[in-house]
Coordinates of C-alpha atoms in Angstrom, one line a residue:
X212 CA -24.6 -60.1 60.5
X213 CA -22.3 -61.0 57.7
X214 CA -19.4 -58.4 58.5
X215 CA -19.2 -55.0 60.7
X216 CA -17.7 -51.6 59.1
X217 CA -15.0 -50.6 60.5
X218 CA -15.7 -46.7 59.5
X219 CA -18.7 -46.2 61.5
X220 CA -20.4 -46.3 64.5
X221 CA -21.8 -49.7 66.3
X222 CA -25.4 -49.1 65.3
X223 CA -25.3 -46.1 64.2
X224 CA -27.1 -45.7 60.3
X225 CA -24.3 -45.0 59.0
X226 CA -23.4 -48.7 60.4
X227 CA -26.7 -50.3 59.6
X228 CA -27.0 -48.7 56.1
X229 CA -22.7 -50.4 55.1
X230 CA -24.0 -54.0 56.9
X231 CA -27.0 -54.0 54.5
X232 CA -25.1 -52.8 51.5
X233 CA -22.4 -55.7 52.9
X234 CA -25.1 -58.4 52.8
X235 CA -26.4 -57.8 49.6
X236 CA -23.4 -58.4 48.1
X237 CA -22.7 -61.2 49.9
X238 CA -26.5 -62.7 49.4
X239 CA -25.6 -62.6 45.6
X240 CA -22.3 -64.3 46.2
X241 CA -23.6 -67.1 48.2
X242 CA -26.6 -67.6 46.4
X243 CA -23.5 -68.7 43.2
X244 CA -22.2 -71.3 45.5
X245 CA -22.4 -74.8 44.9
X246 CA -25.1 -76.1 47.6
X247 CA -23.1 -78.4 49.4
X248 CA -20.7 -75.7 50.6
X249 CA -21.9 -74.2 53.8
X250 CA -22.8 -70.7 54.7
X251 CA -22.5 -69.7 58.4
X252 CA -24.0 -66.1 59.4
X253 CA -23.6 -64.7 63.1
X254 CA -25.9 -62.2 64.4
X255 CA -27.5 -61.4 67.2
X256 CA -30.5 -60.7 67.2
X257 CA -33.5 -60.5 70.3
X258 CA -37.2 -58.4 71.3
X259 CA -38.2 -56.6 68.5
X260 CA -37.4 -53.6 66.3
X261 CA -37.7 -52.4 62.8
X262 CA -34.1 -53.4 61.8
X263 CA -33.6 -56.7 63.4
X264 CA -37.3 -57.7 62.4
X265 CA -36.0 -56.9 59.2
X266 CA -32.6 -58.2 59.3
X267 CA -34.4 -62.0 60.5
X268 CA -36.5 -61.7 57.0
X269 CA -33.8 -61.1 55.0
X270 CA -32.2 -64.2 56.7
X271 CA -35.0 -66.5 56.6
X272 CA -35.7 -65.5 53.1
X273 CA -31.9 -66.6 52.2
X274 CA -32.4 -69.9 53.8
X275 CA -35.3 -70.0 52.2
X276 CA -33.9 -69.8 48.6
X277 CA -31.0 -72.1 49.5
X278 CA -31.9 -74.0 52.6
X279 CA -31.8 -75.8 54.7
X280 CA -31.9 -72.7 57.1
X281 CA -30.5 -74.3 60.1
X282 CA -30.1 -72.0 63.4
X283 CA -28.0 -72.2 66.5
X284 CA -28.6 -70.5 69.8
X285 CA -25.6 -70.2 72.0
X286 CA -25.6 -68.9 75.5
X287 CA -23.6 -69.9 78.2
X288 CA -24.1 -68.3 82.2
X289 CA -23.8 -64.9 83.2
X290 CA -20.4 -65.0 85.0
X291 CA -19.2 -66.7 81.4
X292 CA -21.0 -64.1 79.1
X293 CA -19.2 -60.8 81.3
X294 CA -16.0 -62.7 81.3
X295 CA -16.2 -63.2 77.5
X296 CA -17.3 -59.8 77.1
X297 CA -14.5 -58.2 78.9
X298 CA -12.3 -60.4 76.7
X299 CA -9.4 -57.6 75.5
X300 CA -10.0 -59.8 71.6
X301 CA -13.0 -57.9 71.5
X302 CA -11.8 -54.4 71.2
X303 CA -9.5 -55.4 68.1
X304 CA -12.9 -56.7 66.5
X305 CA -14.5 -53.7 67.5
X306 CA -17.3 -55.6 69.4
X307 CA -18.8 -54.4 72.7
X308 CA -17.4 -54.9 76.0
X309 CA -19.6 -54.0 78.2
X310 CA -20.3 -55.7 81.0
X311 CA -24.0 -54.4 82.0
X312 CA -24.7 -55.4 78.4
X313 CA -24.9 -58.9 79.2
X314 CA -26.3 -58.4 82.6
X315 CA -29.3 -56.5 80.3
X316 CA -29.3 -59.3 78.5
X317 CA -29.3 -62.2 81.4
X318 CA -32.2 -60.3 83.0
X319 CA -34.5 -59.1 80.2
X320 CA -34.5 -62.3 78.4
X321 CA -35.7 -61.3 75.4
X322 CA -36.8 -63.9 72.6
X323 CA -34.2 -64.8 70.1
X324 CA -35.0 -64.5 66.7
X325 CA -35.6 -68.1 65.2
X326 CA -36.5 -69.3 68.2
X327 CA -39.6 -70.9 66.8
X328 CA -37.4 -72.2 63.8
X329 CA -38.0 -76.1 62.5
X330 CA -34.0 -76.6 62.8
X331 CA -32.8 -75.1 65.9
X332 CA -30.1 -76.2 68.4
X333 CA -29.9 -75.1 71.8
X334 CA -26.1 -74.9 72.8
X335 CA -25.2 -74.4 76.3
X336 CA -21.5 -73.3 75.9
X337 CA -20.7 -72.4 79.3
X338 CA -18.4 -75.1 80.2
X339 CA -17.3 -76.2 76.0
X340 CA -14.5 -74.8 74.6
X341 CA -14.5 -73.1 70.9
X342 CA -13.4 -76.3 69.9
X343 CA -16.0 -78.4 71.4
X344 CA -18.8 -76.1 70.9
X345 CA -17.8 -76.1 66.9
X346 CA -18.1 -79.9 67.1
X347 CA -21.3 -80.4 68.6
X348 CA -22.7 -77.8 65.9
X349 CA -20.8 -79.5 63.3
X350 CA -22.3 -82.9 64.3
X351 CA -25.9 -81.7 64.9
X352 CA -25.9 -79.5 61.3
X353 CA -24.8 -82.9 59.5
X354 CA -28.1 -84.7 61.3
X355 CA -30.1 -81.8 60.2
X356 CA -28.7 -81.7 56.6
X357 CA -29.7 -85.8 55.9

């Protein structure tokens, strides 16, 4: 997800309809950028529904049309997870807090989207800082990009 509306509900369509209305614009401005500049999108994204399966095309198709797509999944343990969750940060960025949603999340398991991708990195961040976690990305994206 490119960037969350601050006038509407998480999820709500209201919510959905201003983050697709977002990424187009955005799509259109990236697509005018030089293509050794770097685009990082953050999403989440698991299972399946209408939206996200729709939300993981418009992605791919982006990479597609200025690759290379390159695709990180970070996840880090459960006690980890809640405690970044609970994190008071969040709030201001109006981004859940619930605990049970990662619990959900630890216990379901559900696929990723771009799990099956070409260029995918696995990132255990549980013990890494911000810091060190940016790094090792940093590092394996420059591989990726050669």
């Amino acid at each position: 997800m490119i960037g969350a509306p601050l006038t509407a509900e998480f999820k709500s369509p209201e919510f959905i309809e201003a983050v697709e209305k977002i990424e187009s614009v955005a799509r259109d401005l990236i697509l005018k950028l030089q293509s050794e500049i770097p685009v990082v999108l953050t999403t989440v994204l698991a299972g399946t529904s209408g939206w996200g399966d729709a939300e993981w095309k418009r992605i791919v198709r982006l990479g597609d049309e200025r690759g290379p797509l390159l695709v990180v999944h970070i996840h880090c343990d459960l006690e980890e997870n809640i405690r970044r969750i609970e994190a008071a940060g969040r709030a201001a960025k109006r981004k859940p807090r619930d605990a049970e949603m990662a619990r959900r999340n630890h216990v379901h398991g559900k696929v990723l989207a771009g799990i099956d991708e070409a260029n995918l990195l696995r990132l255990d961040v549980t013990d890494l800082s911000p810091t060190e976690a940016a790094t090792k990305i940093a590092e394996w994206a420059q591989k990726s990009r050669r």
